[in-house]
Amino acid sequence: MEFLRPSTLVEALEARSAHPDGVPIMGGTDVMVELNFDKRRPPALIDLTRVPELTEWGVDGASTRLGAGVPYTRIIEHLADRAPALARASRSVASPQIRNRGTVGGNLGGASPAGEAHPPLLATDAEIELASVRGTRRVRARDFYLSFRTTALQPDELITAVLLPEAAGPQQFAKIGTRNAMVIAVTSFSLALDAERRTVGTGIGSAGPTPLRSEAAEEFLESEFDWEDGRPLTEAVVRRFGELVAAASRPIDDQRGTAEYRRHALSVMARRALSWSVTDYRKESARCA
């Protein structure tokens, strides 16, 4: 196995072009487990830890440009206001040691449906920046996930950044597991309300072959929500929203939970996330009045 260690983004893209079957590695929280258990033996590892561009973040127009190698700990510390759903999801990742190493880029590269970052990226309509020696392109998170562990990423491309729209309303993330910490999600859910565009975004994790959205739930809530004052929704509306979210899932039975349980849990998390969001929206409306 070759071990490549580029020190600039140009070198990293050249290494990726020369070794399309190699595996990029940053935090290594997933890759090293696969190597240790001999589940993966790539011909090359491309260590990206020395590429400074991947560990930077900052304002990019109306969005926050988050380098693919920024660890979860820094997201929690610095982006709670600009990307609250992603920050909440980051807090739920494993242990402090893993959060110090793990990255959103790694979540995207591995493309596990259970990855914590995926639902917030879907709910907030984030964009994924992909780069190669051929150039740079951006793909909406909603178009990034193609099938089980298959994404729009081409063999010669690296995930260089994520573009996060600035929060224009409440954002939530909820996750349920077999215990409170150090656990892979049985299922997860994210909700984002955009008061400026009056739109709703959803993201569902670990309940299908890919991370999912519930477009039906989004459209339903957009028409039912009081965008002026955020008045409380009726119990029937809240329950229907939960039902639509659960209906969008495509779960399976496995060692962590049954399909039936995942659907039920999604419905409950969606209702709770909606109730929290309405409360936050109403508080913000009152503050701005």
XYZ file of C-alpha atoms in Angstrom, residues 35-248:
214
model
C -8.163 -1.303 7.698
C -7.690 -2.745 11.187
C -10.457 -5.283 10.622
C -9.122 -6.063 7.148
C -12.384 -5.027 5.519
C -10.565 -2.746 3.122
C -7.125 -2.872 1.542
C -6.766 0.018 -0.916
C -3.658 0.280 -3.110
C -2.967 3.771 -1.755
C -3.869 6.111 1.080
C -3.851 9.849 0.390
C -3.266 11.632 3.690
C -4.852 15.100 3.508
C -3.989 16.329 7.006
C -1.254 18.679 5.742
C -3.486 20.463 3.184
C -4.355 23.800 4.868
C -7.237 24.723 2.549
C -9.258 21.768 3.838
C -9.098 22.882 7.464
C -10.298 26.455 6.940
C -13.747 27.953 7.208
C -15.199 31.407 6.626
C -17.965 33.493 5.094
C -18.561 32.982 1.373
C -21.245 35.429 0.265
C -24.500 34.432 1.956
C -23.059 31.058 2.965
C -20.412 29.654 5.260
C -17.694 27.761 3.432
C -16.680 24.851 5.639
C -13.494 23.046 4.654
C -14.000 19.317 4.340
C -11.313 18.693 6.950
C -12.675 20.943 9.708
C -13.272 18.647 12.708
C -16.615 18.420 14.467
C -15.200 20.094 17.582
C -14.544 23.320 15.680
C -18.013 23.230 14.146
C -19.504 23.026 17.641
C -17.303 25.860 18.908
C -17.596 28.289 16.003
C -20.659 27.568 13.867
C -23.508 27.091 16.335
C -25.085 30.390 15.243
C -24.541 30.104 11.489
C -25.288 26.364 11.167
C -27.215 25.287 14.280
C -28.508 21.971 12.935
C -25.044 20.835 11.866
C -23.595 21.964 15.195
C -26.242 19.972 17.056
C -25.504 16.927 14.926
C -21.786 17.377 15.557
C -22.357 17.279 19.324
C -23.952 13.848 18.952
C -20.942 12.305 17.208
C -19.284 9.588 19.295
C -16.763 10.819 21.882
C -14.662 13.994 22.292
C -11.686 12.158 20.807
C -13.641 11.231 17.684
C -15.117 14.722 17.411
C -11.586 16.123 17.488
C -10.671 14.025 14.437
C -13.884 13.304 12.535
C -15.018 15.612 9.728
C -18.049 16.353 7.577
C -15.918 15.547 4.539
C -15.302 12.095 5.944
C -19.025 11.612 6.537
C -19.709 12.560 2.926
C -16.911 10.421 1.533
C -18.033 7.322 3.424
C -21.677 8.069 2.586
C -23.074 5.855 5.326
C -26.832 6.520 5.660
C -26.251 6.725 9.428
C -23.783 9.622 9.198
C -24.799 12.461 11.514
C -23.931 15.266 9.075
C -26.204 14.145 6.248
C -29.670 15.137 7.584
C -28.645 18.746 8.405
C -26.978 19.144 5.004
C -30.174 17.984 3.304
C -32.492 20.055 5.485
C -30.527 23.280 4.947
C -30.004 22.713 1.213
C -26.219 22.808 1.542
C -23.876 22.391 -1.407
C -20.888 20.058 -1.690
C -17.763 21.418 -3.361
C -15.912 18.804 -5.423
C -12.513 19.448 -7.003
C -10.153 17.666 -9.372
C -7.350 18.592 -11.756
C -10.170 19.238 -14.243
C -11.706 21.991 -12.125
C -14.186 22.621 -9.319
C -17.935 22.072 -9.216
C -20.688 22.291 -6.637
C -23.450 19.745 -6.112
C -26.487 20.259 -3.920
C -26.634 17.830 -1.027
C -30.042 16.804 -2.360
C -28.345 15.559 -5.554
C -25.208 14.137 -3.951
C -26.501 10.795 -2.622
C -27.217 8.373 -5.479
C -27.568 4.917 -3.925
C -26.192 2.934 -0.995
C -22.721 4.387 -0.280
C -22.625 5.794 -3.816
C -22.456 9.531 -4.425
C -21.926 12.055 -7.197
C -18.208 12.128 -6.363
C -16.090 11.091 -9.374
C -13.037 8.798 -8.947
C -10.571 11.657 -9.527
C -12.343 14.174 -7.277
C -11.875 15.225 -3.673
C -14.517 16.714 -1.399
C -12.977 20.099 -0.589
C -15.744 22.007 1.207
C -19.388 22.312 2.138
C -21.345 25.521 1.512
C -23.813 26.099 4.356
C -26.570 28.699 3.839
C -26.815 31.107 6.750
C -29.610 30.093 9.106
C -32.749 32.142 8.423
C -34.908 30.439 11.032
C -34.915 27.611 13.578
C -32.946 24.461 12.831
C -33.137 21.178 14.731
C -31.422 17.805 14.798
C -32.534 14.708 16.697
C -30.991 11.261 16.863
C -31.951 8.058 18.613
C -29.607 5.186 19.419
C -29.373 2.105 21.556
C -27.641 4.168 24.259
C -26.907 7.843 24.959
C -23.321 8.106 23.680
C -20.770 6.390 21.420
C -23.530 4.963 19.268
C -24.506 4.727 15.621
C -27.931 6.229 15.012
C -30.883 3.883 14.818
C -32.396 6.800 12.951
C -32.048 10.584 12.892
C -33.913 13.643 11.676
C -33.208 17.289 10.906
C -35.590 20.178 10.315
C -34.885 23.705 9.039
C -37.351 26.577 8.712
C -36.383 29.442 6.400
C -38.368 32.525 7.414
C -37.085 34.612 4.506
C -38.053 32.224 1.725
C -40.847 30.629 3.764
C -39.605 27.150 3.010
C -39.127 23.987 5.032
C -36.249 21.530 4.772
C -36.051 17.995 6.136
C -33.331 15.368 6.383
C -33.679 11.714 7.389
C -30.767 9.507 8.409
C -30.342 5.764 8.898
C -33.774 4.936 7.506
C -33.038 4.066 3.895
C -30.223 3.144 1.510
C -29.254 6.835 1.386
C -29.993 9.909 3.482
C -33.479 11.081 2.514
C -35.839 14.056 2.459
C -39.595 14.158 2.896
C -40.764 16.533 0.184
C -44.395 15.816 1.053
C -43.806 16.844 4.675
C -41.971 19.972 3.542
C -44.765 21.081 1.226
C -47.421 20.306 3.825
C -45.744 22.349 6.548
C -44.979 25.257 4.221
C -48.700 25.666 3.634
C -49.769 25.146 7.260
C -47.141 27.130 9.138
C -47.868 30.688 10.318
C -44.871 32.471 8.808
C -45.934 35.836 10.241
C -46.084 35.059 13.955
C -45.320 31.350 14.365
C -48.565 30.619 16.151
C -48.838 27.097 17.626
C -49.936 24.429 15.177
C -52.891 22.188 15.851
C -52.235 18.700 17.114
C -53.614 17.305 13.855
C -51.085 19.284 11.785
C -48.156 18.244 13.974
C -49.198 14.610 13.853
C -49.670 14.700 10.080
C -46.214 16.182 9.651
C -44.744 13.291 11.632
C -46.677 10.769 9.557
C -45.391 12.266 6.292
C -41.796 12.206 7.509
C -42.106 8.553 8.537
C -43.751 7.675 5.216
C -40.753 9.018 3.302
